[in-house]
PDB file of C-alpha atoms in Angstrom:
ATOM      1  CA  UNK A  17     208.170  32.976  56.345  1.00  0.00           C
ATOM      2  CA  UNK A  18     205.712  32.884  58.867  1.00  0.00           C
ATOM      3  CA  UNK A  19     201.731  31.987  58.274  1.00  0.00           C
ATOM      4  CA  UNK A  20     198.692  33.980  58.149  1.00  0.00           C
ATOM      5  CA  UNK A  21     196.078  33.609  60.420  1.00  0.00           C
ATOM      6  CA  UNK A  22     193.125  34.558  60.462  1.00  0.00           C
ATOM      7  CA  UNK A  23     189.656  34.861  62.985  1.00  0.00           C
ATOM      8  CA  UNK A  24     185.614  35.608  62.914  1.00  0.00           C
ATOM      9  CA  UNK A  25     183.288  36.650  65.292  1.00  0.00           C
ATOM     10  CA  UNK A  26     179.857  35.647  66.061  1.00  0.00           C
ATOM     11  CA  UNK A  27     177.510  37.254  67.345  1.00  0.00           C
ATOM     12  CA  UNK A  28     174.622  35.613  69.845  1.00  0.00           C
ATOM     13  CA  UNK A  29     170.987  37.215  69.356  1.00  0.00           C
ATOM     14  CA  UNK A  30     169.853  37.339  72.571  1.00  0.00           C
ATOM     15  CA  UNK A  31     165.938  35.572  73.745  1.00  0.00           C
ATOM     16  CA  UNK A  32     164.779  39.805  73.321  1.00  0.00           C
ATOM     17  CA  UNK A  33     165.830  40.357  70.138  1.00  0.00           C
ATOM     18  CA  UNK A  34     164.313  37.591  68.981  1.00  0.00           C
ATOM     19  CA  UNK A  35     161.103  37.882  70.271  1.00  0.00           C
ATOM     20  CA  UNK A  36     161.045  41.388  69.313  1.00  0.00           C
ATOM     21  CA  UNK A  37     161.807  40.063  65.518  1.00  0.00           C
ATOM     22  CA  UNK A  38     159.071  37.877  65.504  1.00  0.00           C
ATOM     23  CA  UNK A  39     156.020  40.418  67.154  1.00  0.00           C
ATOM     24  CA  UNK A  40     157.584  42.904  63.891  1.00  0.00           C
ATOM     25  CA  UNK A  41     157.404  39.679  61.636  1.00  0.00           C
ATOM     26  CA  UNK A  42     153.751  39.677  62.902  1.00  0.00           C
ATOM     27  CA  UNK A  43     152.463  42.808  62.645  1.00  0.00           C
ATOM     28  CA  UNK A  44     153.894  43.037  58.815  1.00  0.00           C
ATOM     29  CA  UNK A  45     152.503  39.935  57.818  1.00  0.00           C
ATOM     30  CA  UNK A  46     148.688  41.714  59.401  1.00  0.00           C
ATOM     31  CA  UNK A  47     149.489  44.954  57.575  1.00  0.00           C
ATOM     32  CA  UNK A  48     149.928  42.645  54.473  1.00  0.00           C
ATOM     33  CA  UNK A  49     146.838  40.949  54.925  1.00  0.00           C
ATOM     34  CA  UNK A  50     144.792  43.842  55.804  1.00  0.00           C
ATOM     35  CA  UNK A  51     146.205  45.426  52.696  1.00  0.00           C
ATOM     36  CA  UNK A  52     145.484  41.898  49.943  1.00  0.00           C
ATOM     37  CA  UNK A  53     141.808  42.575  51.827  1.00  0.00           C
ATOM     38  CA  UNK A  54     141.208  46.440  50.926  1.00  0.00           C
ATOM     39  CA  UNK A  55     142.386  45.165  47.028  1.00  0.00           C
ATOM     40  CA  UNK A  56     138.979  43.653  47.214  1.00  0.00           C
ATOM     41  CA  UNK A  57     136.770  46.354  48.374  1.00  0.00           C
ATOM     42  CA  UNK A  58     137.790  48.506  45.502  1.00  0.00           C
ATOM     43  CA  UNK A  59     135.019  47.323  43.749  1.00  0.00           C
ATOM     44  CA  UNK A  60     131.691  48.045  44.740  1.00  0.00           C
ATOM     45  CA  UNK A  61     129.121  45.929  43.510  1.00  0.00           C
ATOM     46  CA  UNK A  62     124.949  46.639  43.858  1.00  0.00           C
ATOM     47  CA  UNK A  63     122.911  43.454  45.133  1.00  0.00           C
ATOM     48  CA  UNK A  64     120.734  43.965  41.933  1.00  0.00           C
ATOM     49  CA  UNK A  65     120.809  45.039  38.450  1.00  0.00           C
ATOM     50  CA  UNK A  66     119.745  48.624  38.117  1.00  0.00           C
ATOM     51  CA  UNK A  67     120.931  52.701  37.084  1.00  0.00           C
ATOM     52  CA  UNK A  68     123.117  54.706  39.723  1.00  0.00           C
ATOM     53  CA  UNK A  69     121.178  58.239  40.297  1.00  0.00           C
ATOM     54  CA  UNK A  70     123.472  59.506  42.586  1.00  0.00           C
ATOM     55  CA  UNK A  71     126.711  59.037  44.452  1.00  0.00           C
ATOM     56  CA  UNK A  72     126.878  61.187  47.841  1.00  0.00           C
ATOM     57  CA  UNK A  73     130.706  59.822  48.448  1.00  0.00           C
ATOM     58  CA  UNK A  74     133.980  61.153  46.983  1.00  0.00           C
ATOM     59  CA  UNK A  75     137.587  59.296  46.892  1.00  0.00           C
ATOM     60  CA  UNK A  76     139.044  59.750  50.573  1.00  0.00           C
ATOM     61  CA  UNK A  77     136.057  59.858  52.355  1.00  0.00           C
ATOM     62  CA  UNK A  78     136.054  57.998  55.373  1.00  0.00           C
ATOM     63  CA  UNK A  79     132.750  56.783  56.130  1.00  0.00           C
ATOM     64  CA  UNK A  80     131.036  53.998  58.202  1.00  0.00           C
ATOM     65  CA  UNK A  81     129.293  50.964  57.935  1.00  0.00           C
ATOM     66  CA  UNK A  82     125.199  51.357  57.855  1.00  0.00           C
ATOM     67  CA  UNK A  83     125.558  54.985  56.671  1.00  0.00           C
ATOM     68  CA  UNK A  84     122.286  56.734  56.175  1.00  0.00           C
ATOM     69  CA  UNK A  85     124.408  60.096  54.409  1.00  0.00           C
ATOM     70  CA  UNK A  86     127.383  58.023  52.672  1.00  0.00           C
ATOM     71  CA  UNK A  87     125.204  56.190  50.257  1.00  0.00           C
ATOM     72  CA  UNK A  88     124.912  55.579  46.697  1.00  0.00           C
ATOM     73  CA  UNK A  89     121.174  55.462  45.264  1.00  0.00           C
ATOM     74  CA  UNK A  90     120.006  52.634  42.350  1.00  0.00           C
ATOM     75  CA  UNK A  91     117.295  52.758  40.546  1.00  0.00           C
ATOM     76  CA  UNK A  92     116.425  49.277  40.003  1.00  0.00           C
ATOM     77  CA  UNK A  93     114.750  47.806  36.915  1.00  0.00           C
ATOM     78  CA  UNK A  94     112.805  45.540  38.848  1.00  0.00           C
ATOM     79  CA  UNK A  95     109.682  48.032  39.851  1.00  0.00           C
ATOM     80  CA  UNK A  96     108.330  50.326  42.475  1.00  0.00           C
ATOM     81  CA  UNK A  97     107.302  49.923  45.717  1.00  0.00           C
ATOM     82  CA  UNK A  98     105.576  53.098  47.929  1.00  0.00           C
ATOM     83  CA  UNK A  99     106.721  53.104  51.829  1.00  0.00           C
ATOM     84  CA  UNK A 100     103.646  54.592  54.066  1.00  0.00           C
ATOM     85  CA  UNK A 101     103.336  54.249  57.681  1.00  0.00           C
ATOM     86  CA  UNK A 102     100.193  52.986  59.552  1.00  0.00           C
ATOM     87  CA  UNK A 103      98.888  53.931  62.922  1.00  0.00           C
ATOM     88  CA  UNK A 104      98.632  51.116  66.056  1.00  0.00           C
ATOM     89  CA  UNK A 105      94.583  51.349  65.188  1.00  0.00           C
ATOM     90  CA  UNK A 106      94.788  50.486  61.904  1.00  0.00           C
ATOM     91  CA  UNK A 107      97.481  48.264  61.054  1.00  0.00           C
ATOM     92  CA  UNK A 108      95.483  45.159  62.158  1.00  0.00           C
ATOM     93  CA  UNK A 109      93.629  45.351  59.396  1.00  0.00           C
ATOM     94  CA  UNK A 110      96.546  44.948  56.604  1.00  0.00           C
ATOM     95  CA  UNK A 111      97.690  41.874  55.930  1.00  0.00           C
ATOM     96  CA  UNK A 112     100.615  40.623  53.348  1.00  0.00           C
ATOM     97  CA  UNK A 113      98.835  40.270  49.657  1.00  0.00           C
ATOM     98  CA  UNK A 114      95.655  42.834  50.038  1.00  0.00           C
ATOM     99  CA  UNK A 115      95.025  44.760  46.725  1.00  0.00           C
ATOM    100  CA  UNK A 116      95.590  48.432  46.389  1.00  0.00           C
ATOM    101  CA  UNK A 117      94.947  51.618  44.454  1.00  0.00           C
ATOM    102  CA  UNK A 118      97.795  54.052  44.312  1.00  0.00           C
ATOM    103  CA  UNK A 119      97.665  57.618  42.571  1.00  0.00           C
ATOM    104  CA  UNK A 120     100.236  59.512  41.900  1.00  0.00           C
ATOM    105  CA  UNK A 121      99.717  62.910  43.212  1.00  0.00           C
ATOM    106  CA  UNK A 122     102.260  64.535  40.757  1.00  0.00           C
ATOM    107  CA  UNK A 123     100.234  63.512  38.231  1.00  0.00           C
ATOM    108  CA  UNK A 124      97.030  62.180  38.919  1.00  0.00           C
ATOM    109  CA  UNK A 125      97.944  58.493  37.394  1.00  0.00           C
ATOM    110  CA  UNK A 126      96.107  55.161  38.965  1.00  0.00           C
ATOM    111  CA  UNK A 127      97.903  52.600  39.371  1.00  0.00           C
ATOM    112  CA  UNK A 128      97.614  49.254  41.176  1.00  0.00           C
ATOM    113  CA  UNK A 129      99.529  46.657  43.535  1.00  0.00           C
ATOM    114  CA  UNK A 130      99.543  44.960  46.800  1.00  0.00           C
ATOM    115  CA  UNK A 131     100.669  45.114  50.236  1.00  0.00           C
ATOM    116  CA  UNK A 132     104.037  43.497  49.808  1.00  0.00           C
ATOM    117  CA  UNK A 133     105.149  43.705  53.987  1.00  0.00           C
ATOM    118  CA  UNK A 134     104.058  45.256  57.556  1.00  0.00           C
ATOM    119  CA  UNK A 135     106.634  46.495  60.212  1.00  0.00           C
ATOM    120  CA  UNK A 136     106.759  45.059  63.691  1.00  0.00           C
ATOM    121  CA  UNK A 137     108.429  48.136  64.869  1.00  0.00           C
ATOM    122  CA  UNK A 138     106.874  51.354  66.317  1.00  0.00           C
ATOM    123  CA  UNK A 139     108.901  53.894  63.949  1.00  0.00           C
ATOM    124  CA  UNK A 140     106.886  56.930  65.178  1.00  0.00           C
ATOM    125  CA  UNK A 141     108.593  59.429  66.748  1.00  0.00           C
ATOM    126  CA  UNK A 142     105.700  60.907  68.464  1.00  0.00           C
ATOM    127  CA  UNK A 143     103.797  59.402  71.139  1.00  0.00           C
ATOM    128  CA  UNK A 144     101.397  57.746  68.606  1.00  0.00           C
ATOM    129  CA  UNK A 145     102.452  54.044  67.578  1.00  0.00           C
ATOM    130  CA  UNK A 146     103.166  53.809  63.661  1.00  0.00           C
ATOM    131  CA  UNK A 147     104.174  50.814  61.605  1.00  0.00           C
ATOM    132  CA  UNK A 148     106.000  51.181  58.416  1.00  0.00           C
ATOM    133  CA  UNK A 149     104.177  49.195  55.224  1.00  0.00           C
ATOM    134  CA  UNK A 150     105.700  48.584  52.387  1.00  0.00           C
ATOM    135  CA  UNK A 151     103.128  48.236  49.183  1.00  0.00           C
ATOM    136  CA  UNK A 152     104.798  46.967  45.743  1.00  0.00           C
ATOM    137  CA  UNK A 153     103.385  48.051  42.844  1.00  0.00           C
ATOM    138  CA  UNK A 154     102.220  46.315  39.730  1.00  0.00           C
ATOM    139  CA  UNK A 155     104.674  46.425  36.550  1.00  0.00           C
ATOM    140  CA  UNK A 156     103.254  49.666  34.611  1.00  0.00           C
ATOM    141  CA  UNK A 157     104.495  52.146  31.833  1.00  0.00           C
ATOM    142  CA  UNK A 158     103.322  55.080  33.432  1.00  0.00           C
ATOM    143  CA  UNK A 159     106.567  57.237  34.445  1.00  0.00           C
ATOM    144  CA  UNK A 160     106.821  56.915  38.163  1.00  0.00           C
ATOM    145  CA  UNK A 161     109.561  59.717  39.749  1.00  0.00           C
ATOM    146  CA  UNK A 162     111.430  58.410  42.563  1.00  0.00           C
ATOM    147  CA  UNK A 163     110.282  59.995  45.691  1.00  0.00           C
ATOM    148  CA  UNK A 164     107.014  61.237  44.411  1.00  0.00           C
ATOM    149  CA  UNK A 165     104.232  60.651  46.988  1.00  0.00           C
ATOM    150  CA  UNK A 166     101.079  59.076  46.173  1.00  0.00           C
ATOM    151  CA  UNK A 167      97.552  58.190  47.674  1.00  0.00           C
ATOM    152  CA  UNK A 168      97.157  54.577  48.901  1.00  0.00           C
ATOM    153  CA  UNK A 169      93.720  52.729  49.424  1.00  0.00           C
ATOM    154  CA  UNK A 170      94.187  49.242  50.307  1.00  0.00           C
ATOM    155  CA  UNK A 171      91.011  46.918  50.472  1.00  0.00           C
ATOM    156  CA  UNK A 172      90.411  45.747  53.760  1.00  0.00           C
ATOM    157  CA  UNK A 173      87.560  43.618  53.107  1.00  0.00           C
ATOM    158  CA  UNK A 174      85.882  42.795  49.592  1.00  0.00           C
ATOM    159  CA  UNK A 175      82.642  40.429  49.273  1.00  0.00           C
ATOM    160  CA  UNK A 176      80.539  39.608  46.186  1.00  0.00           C
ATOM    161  CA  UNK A 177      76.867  40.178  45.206  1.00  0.00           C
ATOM    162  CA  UNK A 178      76.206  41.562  48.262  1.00  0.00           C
ATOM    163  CA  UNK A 179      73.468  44.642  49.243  1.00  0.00           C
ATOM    164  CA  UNK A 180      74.236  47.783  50.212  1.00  0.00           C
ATOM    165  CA  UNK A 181      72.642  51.226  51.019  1.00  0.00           C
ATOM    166  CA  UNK A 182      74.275  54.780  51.430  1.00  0.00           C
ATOM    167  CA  UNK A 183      75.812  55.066  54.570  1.00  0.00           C
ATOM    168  CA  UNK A 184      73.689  58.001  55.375  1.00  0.00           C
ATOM    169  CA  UNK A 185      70.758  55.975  55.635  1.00  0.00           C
ATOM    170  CA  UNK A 186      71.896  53.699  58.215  1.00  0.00           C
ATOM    171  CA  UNK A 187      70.768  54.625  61.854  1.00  0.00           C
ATOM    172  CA  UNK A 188      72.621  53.419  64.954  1.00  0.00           C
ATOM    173  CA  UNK A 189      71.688  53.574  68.484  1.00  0.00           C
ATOM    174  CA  UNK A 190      74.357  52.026  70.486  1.00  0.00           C
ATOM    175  CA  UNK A 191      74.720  48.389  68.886  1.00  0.00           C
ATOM    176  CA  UNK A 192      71.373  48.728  67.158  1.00  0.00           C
ATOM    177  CA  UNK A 193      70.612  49.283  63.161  1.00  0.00           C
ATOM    178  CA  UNK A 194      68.102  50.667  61.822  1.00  0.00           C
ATOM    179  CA  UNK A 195      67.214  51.839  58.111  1.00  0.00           C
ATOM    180  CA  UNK A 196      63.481  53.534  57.257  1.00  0.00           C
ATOM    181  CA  UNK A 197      61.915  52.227  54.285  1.00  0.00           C
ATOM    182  CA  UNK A 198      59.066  53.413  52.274  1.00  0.00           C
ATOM    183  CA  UNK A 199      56.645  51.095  52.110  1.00  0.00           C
ATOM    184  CA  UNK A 200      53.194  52.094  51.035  1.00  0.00           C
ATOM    185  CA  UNK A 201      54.022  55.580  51.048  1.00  0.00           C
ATOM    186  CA  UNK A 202      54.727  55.276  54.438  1.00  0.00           C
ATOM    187  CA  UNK A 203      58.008  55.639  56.650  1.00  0.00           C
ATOM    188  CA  UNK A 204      58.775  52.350  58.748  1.00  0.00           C
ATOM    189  CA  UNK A 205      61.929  51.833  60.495  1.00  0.00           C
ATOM    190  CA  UNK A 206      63.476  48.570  59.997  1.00  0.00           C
ATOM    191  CA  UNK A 207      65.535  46.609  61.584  1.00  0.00           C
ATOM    192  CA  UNK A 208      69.096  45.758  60.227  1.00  0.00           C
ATOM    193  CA  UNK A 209      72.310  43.722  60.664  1.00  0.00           C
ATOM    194  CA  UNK A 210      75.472  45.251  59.041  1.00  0.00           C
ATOM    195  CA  UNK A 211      78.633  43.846  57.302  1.00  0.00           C
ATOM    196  CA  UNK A 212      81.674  45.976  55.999  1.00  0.00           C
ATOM    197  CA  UNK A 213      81.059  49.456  56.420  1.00  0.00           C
ATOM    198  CA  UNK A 214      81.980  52.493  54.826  1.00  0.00           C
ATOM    199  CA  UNK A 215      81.788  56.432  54.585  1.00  0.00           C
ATOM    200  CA  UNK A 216      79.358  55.889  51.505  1.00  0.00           C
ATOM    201  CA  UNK A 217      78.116  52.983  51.053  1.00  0.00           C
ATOM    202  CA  UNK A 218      77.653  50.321  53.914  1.00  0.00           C
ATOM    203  CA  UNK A 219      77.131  46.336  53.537  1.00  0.00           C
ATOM    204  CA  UNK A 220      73.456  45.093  54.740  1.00  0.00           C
ATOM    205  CA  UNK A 221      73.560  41.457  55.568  1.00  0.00           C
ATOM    206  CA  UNK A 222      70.079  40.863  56.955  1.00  0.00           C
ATOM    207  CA  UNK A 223      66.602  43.202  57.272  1.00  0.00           C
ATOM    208  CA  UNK A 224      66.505  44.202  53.602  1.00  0.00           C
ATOM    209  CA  UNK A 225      65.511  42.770  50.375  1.00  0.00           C
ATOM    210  CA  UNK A 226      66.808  43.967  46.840  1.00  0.00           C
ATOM    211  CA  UNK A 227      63.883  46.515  45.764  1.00  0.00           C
ATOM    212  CA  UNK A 228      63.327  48.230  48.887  1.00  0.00           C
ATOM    213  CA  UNK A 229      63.160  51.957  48.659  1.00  0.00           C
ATOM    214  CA  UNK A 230      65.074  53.198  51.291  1.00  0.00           C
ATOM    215  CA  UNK A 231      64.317  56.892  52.556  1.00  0.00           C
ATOM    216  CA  UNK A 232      67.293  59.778  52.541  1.00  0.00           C
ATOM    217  CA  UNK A 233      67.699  62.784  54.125  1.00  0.00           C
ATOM    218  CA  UNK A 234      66.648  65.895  51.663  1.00  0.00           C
ATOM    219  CA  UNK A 235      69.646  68.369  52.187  1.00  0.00           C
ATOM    220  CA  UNK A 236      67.751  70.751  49.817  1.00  0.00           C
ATOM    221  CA  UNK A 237      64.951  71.468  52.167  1.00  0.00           C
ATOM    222  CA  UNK A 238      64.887  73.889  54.601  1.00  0.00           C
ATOM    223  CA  UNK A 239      65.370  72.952  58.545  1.00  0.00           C
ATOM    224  CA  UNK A 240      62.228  72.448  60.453  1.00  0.00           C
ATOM    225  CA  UNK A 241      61.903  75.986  62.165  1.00  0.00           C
ATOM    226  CA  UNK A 242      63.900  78.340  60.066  1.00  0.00           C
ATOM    227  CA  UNK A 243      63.813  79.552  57.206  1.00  0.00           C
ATOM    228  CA  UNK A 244      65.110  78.085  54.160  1.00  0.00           C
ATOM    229  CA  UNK A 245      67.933  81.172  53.459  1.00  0.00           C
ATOM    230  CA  UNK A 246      68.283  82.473  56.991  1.00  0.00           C
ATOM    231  CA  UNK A 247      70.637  79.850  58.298  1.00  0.00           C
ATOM    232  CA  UNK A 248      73.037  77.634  56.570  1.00  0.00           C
ATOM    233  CA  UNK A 249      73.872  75.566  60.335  1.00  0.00           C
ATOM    234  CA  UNK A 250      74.151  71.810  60.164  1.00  0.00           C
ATOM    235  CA  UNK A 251      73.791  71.878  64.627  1.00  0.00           C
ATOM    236  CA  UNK A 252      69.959  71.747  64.368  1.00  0.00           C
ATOM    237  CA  UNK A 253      69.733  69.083  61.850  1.00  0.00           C
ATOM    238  CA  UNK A 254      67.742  66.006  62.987  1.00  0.00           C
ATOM    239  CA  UNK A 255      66.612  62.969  61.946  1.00  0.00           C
ATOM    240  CA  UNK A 256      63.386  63.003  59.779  1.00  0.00           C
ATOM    241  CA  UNK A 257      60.889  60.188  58.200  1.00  0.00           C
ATOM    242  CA  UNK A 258      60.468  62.481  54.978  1.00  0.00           C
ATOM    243  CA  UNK A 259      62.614  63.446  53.006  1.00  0.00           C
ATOM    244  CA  UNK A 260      63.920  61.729  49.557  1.00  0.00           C
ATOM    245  CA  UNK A 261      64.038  57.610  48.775  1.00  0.00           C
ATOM    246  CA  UNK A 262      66.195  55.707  47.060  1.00  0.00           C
ATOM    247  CA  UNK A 263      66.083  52.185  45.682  1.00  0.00           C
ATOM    248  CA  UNK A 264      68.197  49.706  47.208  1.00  0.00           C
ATOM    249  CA  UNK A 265      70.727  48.579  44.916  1.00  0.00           C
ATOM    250  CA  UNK A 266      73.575  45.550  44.990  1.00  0.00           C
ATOM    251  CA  UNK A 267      77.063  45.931  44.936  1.00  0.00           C
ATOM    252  CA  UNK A 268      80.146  45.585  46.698  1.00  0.00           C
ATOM    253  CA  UNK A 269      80.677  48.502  49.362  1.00  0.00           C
ATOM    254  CA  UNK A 270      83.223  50.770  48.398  1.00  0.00           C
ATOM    255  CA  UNK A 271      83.232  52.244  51.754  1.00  0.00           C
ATOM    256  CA  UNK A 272      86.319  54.370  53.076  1.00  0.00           C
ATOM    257  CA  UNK A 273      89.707  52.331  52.870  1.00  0.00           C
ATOM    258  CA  UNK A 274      91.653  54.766  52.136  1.00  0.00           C
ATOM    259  CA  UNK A 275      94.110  55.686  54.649  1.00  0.00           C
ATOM    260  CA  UNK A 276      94.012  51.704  55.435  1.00  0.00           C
ATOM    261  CA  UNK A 277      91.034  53.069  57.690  1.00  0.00           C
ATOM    262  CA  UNK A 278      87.245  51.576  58.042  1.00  0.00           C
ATOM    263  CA  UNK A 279      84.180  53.463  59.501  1.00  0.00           C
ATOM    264  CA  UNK A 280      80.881  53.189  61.166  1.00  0.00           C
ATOM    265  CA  UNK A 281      77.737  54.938  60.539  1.00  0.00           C
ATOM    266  CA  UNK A 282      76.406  58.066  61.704  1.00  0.00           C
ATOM    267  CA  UNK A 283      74.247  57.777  65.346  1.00  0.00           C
ATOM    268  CA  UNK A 284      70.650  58.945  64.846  1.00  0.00           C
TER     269      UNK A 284
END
């Protein structure tokens, strides 16, 4: 009776195989990370509390990072803020903090806030510098729609108790001010030094006194040398000591800063 025998082979994996195992060992163990990642993003969440409005994505988009057209838009519950742009000429004078009056041109409703930050980038795509400004506006109950556009007037400058006359009766000539006062009911032309100035009224720091009467141009009468109802020109208007006065009153200028813009007055 003879014995059984038996045998096994083994086989060698060779240095290829090997490596080949390992780079496929690899790249799973990636796939399986990238995948443990993507769990993750399944969730978006919003950097503040607020209401979604609208979602401009669908399930199998693919979209990128930054998108300006794969977005979704929150309304948050923390306010409003109105984005304006301000030309290279003006923008020096906003700063961060400066009061400002905004009305809503949907509906006409004033409301109030401040300039809350100022671009450092030209974001003009015309050959005209403009800075984007961001103003924030003060907690209201007024219904504000998102997107509406509104009338800004920031105030550039503000001083208190000072005197002021209407713009109109301010005369420059090169760096020179004058203003004609009555004075026993007679025209003189006085001498002045101006502060913040505006389209109607402008700041006088030095020449007048409160209770001067201050003389005005009469747009009611008729131009010297035409008739009164032949001609309705401004071209021939000129300056004139008659005319209608005007006491000279106190009171912070309210001048033109709207449109973030200043003036000066009229040469004459």
């Amino acid at each position: 009776m003879g014995g059984l025998n038996t045998s096994s082979t083994t086989t060698v994996a060779s240095a290829e195989t090997i490596v080949a195992d390992r780079a496929d060992i690899a790249a799973a163990e990636a796939q399986l990370a990238i995948a443990r990642k993507q769990t993750t993003l399944t969730t978006l969440t919003a950097p503040f509390a607020g209401t979604v409005a609208a979602v401009a994505i669908v399930a199998g988009d693919a979209v990128s990072a930054a998108s300006n057209t794969a977005v979704i838009t929150i309304l948050g519950n923390d306010g409003y803020v109105v984005n304006s742009t301000v030309s290279l000429s003006r923008i020096a004078s906003l700063t961060v903090g400066q009061t400002a009056k905004i009305e809503l041109a949907t509906t006409g409703t004033a409301l109030t806030g401040v300039v809350s930050s100022i671009g450092i980038l030209n974001v003009s795509t015309s050959s005209t510098p403009k800075y984007a400004v961001t103003l924030a506006v003060d907690t209201t109950d007024a219904t504000i729609l998102t997107g509406a556009s509104a009338h800004v007037t920031v105030a550039i400058e503000s001083t208190d108790a000072v005197l002021t006359v209407p713009t109109s009766a301010v005369h420059r000539d090169g760096s020179a001010y004058t203003v004609d006062v009555l004075a026993a009911g007679a025209s003189t032309s006085t001498t002045v030094t101006v502060g913040a100035v505006g389209t109607e009224l402008t700041e006088i720091d030095s020449g007048l006194a409160a209770g001067d009467v201050v003389i005005l141009a009469d747009l009611d009468d008729a131009i010297p040398g035409t008739a009164a109802d032949t001609s309705s020109s401004l071209t021939d208007l000129g300056g004139s000591s008659g005319g209608s006065s005007a006491d000279f009153q106190g009171g912070p200028p309210s001048g033109d800063f709207s449109g973030f813009s200043g003036g000066t007055p009229p040469q004459g």
